[in-house]
Coordinates of C-alpha atoms in Angstrom, one line a residue:
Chain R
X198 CA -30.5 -30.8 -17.0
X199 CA -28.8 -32.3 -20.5
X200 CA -30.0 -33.8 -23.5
X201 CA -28.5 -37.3 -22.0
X202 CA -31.2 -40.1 -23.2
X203 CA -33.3 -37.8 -24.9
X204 CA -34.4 -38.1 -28.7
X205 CA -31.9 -36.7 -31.0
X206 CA -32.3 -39.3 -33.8
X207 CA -35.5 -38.4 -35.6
X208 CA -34.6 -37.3 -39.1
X209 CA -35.3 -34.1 -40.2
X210 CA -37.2 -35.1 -43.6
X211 CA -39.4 -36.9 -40.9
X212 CA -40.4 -33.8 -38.6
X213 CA -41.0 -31.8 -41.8
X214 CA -43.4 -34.7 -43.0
X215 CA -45.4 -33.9 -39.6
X216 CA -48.6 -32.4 -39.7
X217 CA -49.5 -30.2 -37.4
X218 CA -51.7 -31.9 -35.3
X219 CA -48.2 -34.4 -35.2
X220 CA -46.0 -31.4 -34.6
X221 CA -48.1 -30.1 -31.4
X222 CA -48.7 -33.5 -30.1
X223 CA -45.2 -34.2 -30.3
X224 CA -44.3 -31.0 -28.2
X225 CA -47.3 -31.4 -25.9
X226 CA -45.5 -35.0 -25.0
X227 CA -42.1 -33.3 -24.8
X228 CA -43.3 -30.8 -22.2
X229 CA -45.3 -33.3 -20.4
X230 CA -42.3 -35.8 -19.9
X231 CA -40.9 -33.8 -16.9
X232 CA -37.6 -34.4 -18.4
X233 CA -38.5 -33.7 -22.0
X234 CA -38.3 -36.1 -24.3
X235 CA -37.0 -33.9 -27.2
X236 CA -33.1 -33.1 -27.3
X237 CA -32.6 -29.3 -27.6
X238 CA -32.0 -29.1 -31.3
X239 CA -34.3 -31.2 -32.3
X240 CA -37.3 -29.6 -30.2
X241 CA -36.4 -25.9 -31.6
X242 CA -36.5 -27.8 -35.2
X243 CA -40.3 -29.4 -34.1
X244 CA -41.0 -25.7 -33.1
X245 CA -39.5 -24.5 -36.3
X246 CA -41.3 -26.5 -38.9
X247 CA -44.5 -26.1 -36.7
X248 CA -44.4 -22.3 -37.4
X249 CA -44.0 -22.6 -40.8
X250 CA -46.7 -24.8 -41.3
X251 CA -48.9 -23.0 -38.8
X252 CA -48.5 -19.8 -40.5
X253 CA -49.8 -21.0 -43.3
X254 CA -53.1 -21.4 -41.4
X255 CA -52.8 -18.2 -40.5
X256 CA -51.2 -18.6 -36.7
X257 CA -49.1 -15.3 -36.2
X258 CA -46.5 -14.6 -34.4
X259 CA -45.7 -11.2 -32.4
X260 CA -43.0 -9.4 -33.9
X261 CA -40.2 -10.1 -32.3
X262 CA -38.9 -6.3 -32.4
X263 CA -41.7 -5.1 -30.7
X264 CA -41.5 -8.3 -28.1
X265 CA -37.8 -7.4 -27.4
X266 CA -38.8 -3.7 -27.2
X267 CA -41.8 -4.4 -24.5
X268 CA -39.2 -7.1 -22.4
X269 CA -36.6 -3.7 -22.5
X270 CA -39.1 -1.3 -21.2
X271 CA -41.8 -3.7 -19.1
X272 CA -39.9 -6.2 -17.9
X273 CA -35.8 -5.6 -18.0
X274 CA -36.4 -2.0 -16.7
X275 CA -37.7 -2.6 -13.9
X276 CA -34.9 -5.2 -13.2
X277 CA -32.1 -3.0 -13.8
X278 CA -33.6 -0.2 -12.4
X279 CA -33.5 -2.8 -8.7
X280 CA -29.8 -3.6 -9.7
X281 CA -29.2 -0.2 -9.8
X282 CA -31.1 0.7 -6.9
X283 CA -29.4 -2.0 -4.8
X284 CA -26.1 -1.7 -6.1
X285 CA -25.8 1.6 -4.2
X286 CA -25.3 1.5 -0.1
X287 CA -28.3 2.5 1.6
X288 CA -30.9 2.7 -1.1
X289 CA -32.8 -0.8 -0.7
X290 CA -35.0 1.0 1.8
X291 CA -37.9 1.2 -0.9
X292 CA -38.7 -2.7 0.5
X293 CA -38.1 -2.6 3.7
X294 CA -41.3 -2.8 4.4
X295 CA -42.4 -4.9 2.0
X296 CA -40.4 -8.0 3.6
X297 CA -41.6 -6.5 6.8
X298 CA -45.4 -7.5 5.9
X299 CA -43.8 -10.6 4.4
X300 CA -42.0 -12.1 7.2
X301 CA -45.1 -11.1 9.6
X302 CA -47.1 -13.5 7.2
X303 CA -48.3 -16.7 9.0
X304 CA -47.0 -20.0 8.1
X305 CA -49.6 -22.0 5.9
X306 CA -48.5 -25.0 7.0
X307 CA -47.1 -26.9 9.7
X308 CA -43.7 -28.3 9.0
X309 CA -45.3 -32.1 9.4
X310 CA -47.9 -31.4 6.6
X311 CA -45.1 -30.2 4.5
X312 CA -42.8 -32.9 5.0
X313 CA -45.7 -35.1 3.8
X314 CA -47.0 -32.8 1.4
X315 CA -43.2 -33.1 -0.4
X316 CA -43.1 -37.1 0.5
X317 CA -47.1 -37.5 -1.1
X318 CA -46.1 -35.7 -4.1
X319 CA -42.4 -37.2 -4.8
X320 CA -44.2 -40.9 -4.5
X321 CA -47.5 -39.9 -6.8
X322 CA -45.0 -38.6 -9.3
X323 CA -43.2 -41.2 -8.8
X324 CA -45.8 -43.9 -10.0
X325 CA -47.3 -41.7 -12.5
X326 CA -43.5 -41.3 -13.9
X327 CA -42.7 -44.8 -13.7
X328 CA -45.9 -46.2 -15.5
X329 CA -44.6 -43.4 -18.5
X330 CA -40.8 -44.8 -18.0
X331 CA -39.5 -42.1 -16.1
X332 CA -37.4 -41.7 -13.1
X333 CA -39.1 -39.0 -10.7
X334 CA -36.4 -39.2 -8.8
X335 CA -34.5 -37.8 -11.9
X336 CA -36.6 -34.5 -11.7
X337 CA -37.2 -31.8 -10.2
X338 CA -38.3 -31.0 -5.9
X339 CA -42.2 -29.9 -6.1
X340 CA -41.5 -26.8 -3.4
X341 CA -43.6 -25.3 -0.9
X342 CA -41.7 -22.4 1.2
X343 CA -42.4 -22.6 4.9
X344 CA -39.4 -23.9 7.2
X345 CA -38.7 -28.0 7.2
X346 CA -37.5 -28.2 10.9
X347 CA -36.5 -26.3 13.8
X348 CA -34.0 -24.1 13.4
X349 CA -31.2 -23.7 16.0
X350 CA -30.3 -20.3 17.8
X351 CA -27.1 -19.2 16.2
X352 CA -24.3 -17.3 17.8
X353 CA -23.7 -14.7 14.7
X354 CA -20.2 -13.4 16.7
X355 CA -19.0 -17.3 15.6
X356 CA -20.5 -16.9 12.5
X357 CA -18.1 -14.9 10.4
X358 CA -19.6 -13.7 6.7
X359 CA -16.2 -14.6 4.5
X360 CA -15.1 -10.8 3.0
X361 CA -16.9 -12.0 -0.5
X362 CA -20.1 -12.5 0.8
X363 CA -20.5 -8.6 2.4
X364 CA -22.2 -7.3 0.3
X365 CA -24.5 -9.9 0.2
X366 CA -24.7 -10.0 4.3
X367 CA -25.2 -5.9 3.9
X368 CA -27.9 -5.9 1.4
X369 CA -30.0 -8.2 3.4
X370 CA -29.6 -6.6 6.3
X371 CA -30.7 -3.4 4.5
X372 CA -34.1 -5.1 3.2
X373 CA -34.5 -5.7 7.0
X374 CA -34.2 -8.9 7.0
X375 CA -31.5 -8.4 9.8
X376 CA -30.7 -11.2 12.3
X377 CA -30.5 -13.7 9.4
X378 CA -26.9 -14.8 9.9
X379 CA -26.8 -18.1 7.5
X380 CA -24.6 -17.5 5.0
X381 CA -21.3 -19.8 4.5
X382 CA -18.3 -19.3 6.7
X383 CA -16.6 -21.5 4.0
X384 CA -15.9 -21.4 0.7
X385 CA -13.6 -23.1 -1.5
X386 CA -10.4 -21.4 -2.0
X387 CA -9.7 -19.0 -4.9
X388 CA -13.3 -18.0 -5.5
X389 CA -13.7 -13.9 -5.3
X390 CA -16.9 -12.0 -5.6
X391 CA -17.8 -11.6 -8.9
X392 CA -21.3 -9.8 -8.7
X393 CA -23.7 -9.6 -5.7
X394 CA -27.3 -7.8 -6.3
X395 CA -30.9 -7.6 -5.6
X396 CA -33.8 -8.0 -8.1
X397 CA -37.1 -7.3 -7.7
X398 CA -39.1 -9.7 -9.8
X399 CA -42.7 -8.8 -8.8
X400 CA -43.4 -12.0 -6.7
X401 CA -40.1 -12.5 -5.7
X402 CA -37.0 -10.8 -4.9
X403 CA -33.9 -12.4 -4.9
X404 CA -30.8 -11.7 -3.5
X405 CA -27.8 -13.2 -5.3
X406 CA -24.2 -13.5 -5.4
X407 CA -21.8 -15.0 -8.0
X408 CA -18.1 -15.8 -6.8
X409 CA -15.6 -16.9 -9.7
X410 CA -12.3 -18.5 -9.8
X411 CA -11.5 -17.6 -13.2
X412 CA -12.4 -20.6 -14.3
X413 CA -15.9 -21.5 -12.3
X414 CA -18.7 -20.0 -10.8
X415 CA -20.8 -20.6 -7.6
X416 CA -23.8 -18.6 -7.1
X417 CA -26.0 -17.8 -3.7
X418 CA -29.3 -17.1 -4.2
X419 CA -31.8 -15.9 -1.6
X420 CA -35.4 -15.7 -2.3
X421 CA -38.1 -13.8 -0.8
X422 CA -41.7 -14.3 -2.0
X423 CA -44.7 -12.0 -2.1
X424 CA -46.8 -15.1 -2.0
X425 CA -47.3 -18.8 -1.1
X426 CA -48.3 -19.7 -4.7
X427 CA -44.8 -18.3 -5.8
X428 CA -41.9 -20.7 -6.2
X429 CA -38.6 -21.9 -8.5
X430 CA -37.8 -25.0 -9.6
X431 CA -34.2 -25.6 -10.2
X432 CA -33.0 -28.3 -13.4
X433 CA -30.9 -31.3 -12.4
X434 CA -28.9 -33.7 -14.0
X435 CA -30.0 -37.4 -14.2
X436 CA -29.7 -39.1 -10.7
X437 CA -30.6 -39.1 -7.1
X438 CA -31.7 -36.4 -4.7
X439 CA -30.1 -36.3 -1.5
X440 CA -31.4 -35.3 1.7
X441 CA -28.9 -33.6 4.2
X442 CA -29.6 -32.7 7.5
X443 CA -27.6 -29.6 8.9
X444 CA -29.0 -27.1 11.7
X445 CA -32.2 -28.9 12.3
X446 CA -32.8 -27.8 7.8
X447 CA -33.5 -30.3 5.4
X448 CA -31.0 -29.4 2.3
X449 CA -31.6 -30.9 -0.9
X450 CA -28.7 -31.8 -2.7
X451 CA -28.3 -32.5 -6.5
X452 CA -26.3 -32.1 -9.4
X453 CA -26.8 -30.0 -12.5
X454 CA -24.1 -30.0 -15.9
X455 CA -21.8 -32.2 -13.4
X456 CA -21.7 -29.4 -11.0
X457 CA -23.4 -29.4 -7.0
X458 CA -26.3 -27.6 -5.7
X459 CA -28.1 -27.4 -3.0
X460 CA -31.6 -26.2 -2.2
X461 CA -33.4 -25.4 1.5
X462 CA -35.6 -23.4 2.8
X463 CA -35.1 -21.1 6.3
X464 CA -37.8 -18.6 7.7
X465 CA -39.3 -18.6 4.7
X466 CA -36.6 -17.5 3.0
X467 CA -35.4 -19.7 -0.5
X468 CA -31.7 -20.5 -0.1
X469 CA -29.5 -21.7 -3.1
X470 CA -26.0 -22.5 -3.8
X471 CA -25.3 -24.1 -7.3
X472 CA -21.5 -24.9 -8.9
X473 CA -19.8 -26.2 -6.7
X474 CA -17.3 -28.9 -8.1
X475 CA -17.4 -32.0 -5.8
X476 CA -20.0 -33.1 -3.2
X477 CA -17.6 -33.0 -0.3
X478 CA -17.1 -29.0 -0.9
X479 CA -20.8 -28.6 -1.0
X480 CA -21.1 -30.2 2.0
X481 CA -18.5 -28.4 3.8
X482 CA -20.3 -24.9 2.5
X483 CA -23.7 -26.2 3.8
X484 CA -22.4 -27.0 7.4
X485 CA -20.4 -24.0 7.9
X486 CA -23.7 -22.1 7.8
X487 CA -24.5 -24.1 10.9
X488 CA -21.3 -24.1 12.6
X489 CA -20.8 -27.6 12.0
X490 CA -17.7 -29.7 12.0
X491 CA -18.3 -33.1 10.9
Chain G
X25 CA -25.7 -6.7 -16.5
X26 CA -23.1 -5.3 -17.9
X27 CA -22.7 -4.4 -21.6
X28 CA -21.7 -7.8 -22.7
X29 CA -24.2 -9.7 -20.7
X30 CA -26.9 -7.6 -22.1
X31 CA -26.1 -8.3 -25.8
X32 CA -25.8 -12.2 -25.5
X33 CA -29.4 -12.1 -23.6
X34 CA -30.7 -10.0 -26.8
X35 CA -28.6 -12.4 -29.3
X36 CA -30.7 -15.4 -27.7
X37 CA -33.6 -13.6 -27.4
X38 CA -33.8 -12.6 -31.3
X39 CA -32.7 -16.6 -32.3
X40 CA -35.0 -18.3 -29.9
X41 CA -38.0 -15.8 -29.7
X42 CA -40.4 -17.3 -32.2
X43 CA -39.6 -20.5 -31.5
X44 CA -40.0 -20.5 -27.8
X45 CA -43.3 -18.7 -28.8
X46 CA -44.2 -21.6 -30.6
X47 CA -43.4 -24.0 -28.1
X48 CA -45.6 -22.0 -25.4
X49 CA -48.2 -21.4 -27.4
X50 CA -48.8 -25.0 -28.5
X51 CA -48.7 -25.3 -24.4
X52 CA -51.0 -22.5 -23.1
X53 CA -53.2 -21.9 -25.8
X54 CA -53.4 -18.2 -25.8
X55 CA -50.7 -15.8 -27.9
X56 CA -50.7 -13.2 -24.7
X57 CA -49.5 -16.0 -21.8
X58 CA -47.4 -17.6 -24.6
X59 CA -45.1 -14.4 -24.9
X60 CA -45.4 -13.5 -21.5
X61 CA -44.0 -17.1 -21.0
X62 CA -41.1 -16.0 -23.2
X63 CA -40.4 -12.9 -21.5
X64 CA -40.5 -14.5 -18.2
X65 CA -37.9 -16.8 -19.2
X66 CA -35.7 -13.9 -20.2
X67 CA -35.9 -12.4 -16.9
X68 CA -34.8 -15.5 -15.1
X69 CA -31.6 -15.5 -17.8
X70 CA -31.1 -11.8 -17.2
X71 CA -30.4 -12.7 -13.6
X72 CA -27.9 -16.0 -14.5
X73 CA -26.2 -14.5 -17.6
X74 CA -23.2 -15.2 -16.4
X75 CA -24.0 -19.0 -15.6
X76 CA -26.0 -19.2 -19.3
X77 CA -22.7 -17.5 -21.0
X78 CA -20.4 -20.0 -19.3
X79 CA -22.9 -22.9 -19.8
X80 CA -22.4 -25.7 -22.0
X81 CA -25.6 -25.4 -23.5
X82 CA -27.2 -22.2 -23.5
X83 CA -30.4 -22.9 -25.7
X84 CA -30.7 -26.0 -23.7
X85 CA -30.7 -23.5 -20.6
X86 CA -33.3 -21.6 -22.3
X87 CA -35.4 -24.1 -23.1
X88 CA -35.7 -26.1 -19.6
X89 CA -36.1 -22.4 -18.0
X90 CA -39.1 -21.9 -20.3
X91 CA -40.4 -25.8 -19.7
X92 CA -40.2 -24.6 -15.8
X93 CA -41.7 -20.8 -16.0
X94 CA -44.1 -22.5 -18.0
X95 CA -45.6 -24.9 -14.9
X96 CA -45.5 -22.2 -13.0
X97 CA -47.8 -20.3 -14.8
X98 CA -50.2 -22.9 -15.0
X99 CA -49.6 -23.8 -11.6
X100 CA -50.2 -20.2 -10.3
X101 CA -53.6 -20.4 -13.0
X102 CA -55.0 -22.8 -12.0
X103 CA -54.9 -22.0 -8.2
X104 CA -56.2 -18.6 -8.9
X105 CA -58.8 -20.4 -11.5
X106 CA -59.9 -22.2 -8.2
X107 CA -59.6 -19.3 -6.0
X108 CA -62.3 -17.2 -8.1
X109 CA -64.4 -20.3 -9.0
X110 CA -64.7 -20.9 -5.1
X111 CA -65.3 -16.8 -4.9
X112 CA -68.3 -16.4 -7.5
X113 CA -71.1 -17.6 -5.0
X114 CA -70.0 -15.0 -2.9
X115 CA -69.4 -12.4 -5.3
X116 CA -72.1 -9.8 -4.1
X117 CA -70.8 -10.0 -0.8
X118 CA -67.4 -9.8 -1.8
X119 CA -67.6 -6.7 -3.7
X120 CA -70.6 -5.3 -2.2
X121 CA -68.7 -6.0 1.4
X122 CA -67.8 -2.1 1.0
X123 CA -71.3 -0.4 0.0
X124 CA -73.6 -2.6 2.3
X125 CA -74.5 -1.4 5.4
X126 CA -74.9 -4.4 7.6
X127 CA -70.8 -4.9 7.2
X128 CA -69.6 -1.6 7.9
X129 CA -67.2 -2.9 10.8
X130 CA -65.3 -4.6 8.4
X131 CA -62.2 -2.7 7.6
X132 CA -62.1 -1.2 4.1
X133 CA -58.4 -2.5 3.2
X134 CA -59.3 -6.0 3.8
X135 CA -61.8 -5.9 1.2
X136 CA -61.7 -6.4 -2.2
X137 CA -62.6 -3.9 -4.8
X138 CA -65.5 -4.8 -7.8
X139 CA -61.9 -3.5 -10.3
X140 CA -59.5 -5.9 -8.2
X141 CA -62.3 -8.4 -8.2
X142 CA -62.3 -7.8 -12.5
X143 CA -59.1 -7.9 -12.8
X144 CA -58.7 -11.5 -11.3
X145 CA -61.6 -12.5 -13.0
X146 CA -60.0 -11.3 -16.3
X147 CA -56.8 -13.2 -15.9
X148 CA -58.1 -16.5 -13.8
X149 CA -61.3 -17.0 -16.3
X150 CA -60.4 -15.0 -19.6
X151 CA -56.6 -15.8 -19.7
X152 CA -55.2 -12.4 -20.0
X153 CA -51.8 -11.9 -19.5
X154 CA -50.3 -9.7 -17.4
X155 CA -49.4 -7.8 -20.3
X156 CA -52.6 -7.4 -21.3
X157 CA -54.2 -6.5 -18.2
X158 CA -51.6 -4.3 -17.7
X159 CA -52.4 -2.5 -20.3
X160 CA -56.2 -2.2 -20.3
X161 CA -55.7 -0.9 -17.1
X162 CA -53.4 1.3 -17.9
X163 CA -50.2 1.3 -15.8
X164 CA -47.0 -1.0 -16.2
X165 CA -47.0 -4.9 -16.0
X166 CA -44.9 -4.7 -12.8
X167 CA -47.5 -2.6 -11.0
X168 CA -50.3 -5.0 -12.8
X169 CA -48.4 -8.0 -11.1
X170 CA -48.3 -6.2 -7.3
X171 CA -52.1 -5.4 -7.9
X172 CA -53.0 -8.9 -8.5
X173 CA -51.0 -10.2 -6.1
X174 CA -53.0 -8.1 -3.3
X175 CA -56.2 -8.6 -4.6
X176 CA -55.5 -12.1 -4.7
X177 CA -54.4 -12.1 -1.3
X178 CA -57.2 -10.0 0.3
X179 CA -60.1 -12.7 -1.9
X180 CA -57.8 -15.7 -0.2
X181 CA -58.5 -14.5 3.4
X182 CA -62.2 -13.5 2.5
X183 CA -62.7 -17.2 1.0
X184 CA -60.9 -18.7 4.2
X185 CA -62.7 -16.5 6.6
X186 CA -66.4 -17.7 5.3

């Protein structure tokens, strides 16, 4: 998502003649405009001048030494210690069952409902976005996780896991969730494994893998939820969202900072693949999953 | 991460901290969910530092990622806001399911416990944070989120089996 269209021209001398109530309104708007309406700079200077004035009502703010101290030991802990965990062979076994329970959950929803669940939602937002002068269609997929279609059977001995993505094929297979043979057979040449781990992030676990080129990077992310309340939603650049139909899946493809991603969901799994330079490559990746030749 | 991954996520952290506190403050309304809010966003960097370090715009990054982890919490409050508003006429049962004699059939892990039943009464109606909660109770914010999670689970299929 990029500042493109977004207010960057409001002098500073203005925002620090704000009041407060101004300020918040101005930020409540910002986050409300499903875009934002704020550039970057000139939101962090809103929030800036909104401290300041707000301190001098008496509105603290935690210390950020002891915020960065609690993130180290409650929340990035825990993440490295899974990174760790999962870095090494044969130690992922800790969630094993975990996805167990997980997969055996029942779907909450019938693919139909979904599909108008998603279409319901994309027109409402649409109307409501249009009447404030926003493109919908410019945003971001509302997600429910349950499976869009019928899958078809795959033959795993055609579908050969490229040598980067191994580790990623081996580290699902050792959460269990074995049989699950849809990762690429293609990838765009040059790109070698740069990092492939698992996180646990308490209602989600997800399973990535970042290839580089020296120059680029794509990234595969798998998601497994502890919950159907759980889900991600992924930023975008300005335009349209494409639908593309591959293996009986409905795969969502967009752009984001001028590169390709593409967003589906199979057995209740969240797949991703993001940076990809062109269209044509993405599409190439998506149907190699499925065996497809088109 | 590795070594240089880790300082640029603490770099950002220490420049954008207060005012992506402010921001999600002025949004949720409580200082708990507001740095919690903050802290969630860092996680999700932690896991794409290599994507932020390489992006054009990494505050910009920062910022959207906080926009989004910010619906989600309110998305996630509201439906367990609804889920323990729809619960409270049934609270006796609910958490006297265990002690009252005329349900003894029912199996004792599908039923919710009067401190799981406080705990998602504390963060659905009082706003804590899992932070917060976390450490009333006692234990880390990782277990604190698991033990929501299945007490919210076990209330859902109580609610949808009455």
């Amino acid at each position: 998502m990029s500042d493109k269209g977004k207010i960057n021209t409001i002098d500073r001398s203005v925002i620090e003649n704000m009041s407060v109530e101004t300020l918040r309104s101005l930020l409540q708007d910002d986050f409300n405009a499903v875009d934002g309406i704020l550039d970057t700079e000139t939101l962090l200077y809103a929030t800036e001048v909104l401290s300041r004035k707000e301190n001098r009502v008496n509105m603290e703010t935690p210390n950020l030494e002891e915020s960065l101290e609690e993130f180290k030991q409650e929340y990035l802990s825990q993440t490295e210690k899974t990174e760790h965990l999962c870095d090494a062979p044969n130690r992922c076994e800790r969630q094993i069952e975990q996805f167990e329970h997980h997969k055996s959950l029942k779907p909450k929803m019938k693919a139909a409902m979904i599909i108008a669940a998603v279409v319901a939602v994309m027109m409402a937002a649409s109307i409501t976005a249009s009447a404030m002068g926003f493109n919908l269609w410019d945003t971001i997929v509302a997600w429910t996780r349950d499976t869009f279609g019928l899958t078809e059977q795959i033959d795993e001995s055609e579908n050969e896991t490229p040598s980067q993505l191994g580790r990623l094929r081996d580290v699902l297979g050792e959460y269990g969730i074995t049989g699950y043979g849809r990762l690429p057979t293609y990838l765009p040449a040059g790109y070698e494994e740069e990092n492939t781990q698992c996180m646990d992030l308490g209602e989600f676990t997800v399973f990535s893998c970042v290839l580089g080129n020296g120059e680029n990077q794509i990234i595969l992310d798998y998601r497994q939820y502890m919950s159907d309340d759980d889900s991600v939603v992924y930023q975008k650049d300005d335009g349209e969202l494409e639908e593309y139909m591959a293996g009986g899946i409905n795969h969502y493809i967009t752009s984001n900072e001028g590169k390709y991603l593409c967003v589906w969901i199979d057995e209740s799994i969240e797949c991703s693949i993001s940076g990809v330079d062109s269209r044509e490559e993405l599409i190439k990746i998506i149907d190699s999953i499925y065996g497809e030749k088109k | 991460m590795d070594i240089e991954q880790s300082a640029f996520v603490e770099k950002i952290y220490r420049e954008m901290f207060k005012q992506m506190y402010v921001y999600a403050y002025n949004i949720l309304g409580r200082p708990g969910l507001a740095e919690e809010a903050v802290q969630e966003t860092f996680i999700v960097a932690c896991s794409k530092a290599d994507y932020i370090m390489n992006s054009e715009s990494p505050k910009g990054w920062i910022i959207n990622t906080l926009k989004n982890v910010i619906r989600n919490m309110q998305r996630k409050m509201e439906n367990l806001n609804k889920l323990v508003i729809d619960s409270l006429p049934l609270e006796d049962y609910i958490v006297g399911i265990g002690r009252n004699d005329d349900y003894t059939d029912v199996e004792y892990s599908d039923m919710i416990s009067s401190e799981e039943y406080l705990l998602l009464k504390k963060i659905a109606l009082q706003k804590y944070s899992m932070m917060e909660a976390a450490t009333e109770l006692g234990i880390s914010v990782e277990a604190c989120k698991k033990r929501v999670q299945r007490a919210k689970s076990k209330l859902r299929e109580i609610i949808e089996s009455n």
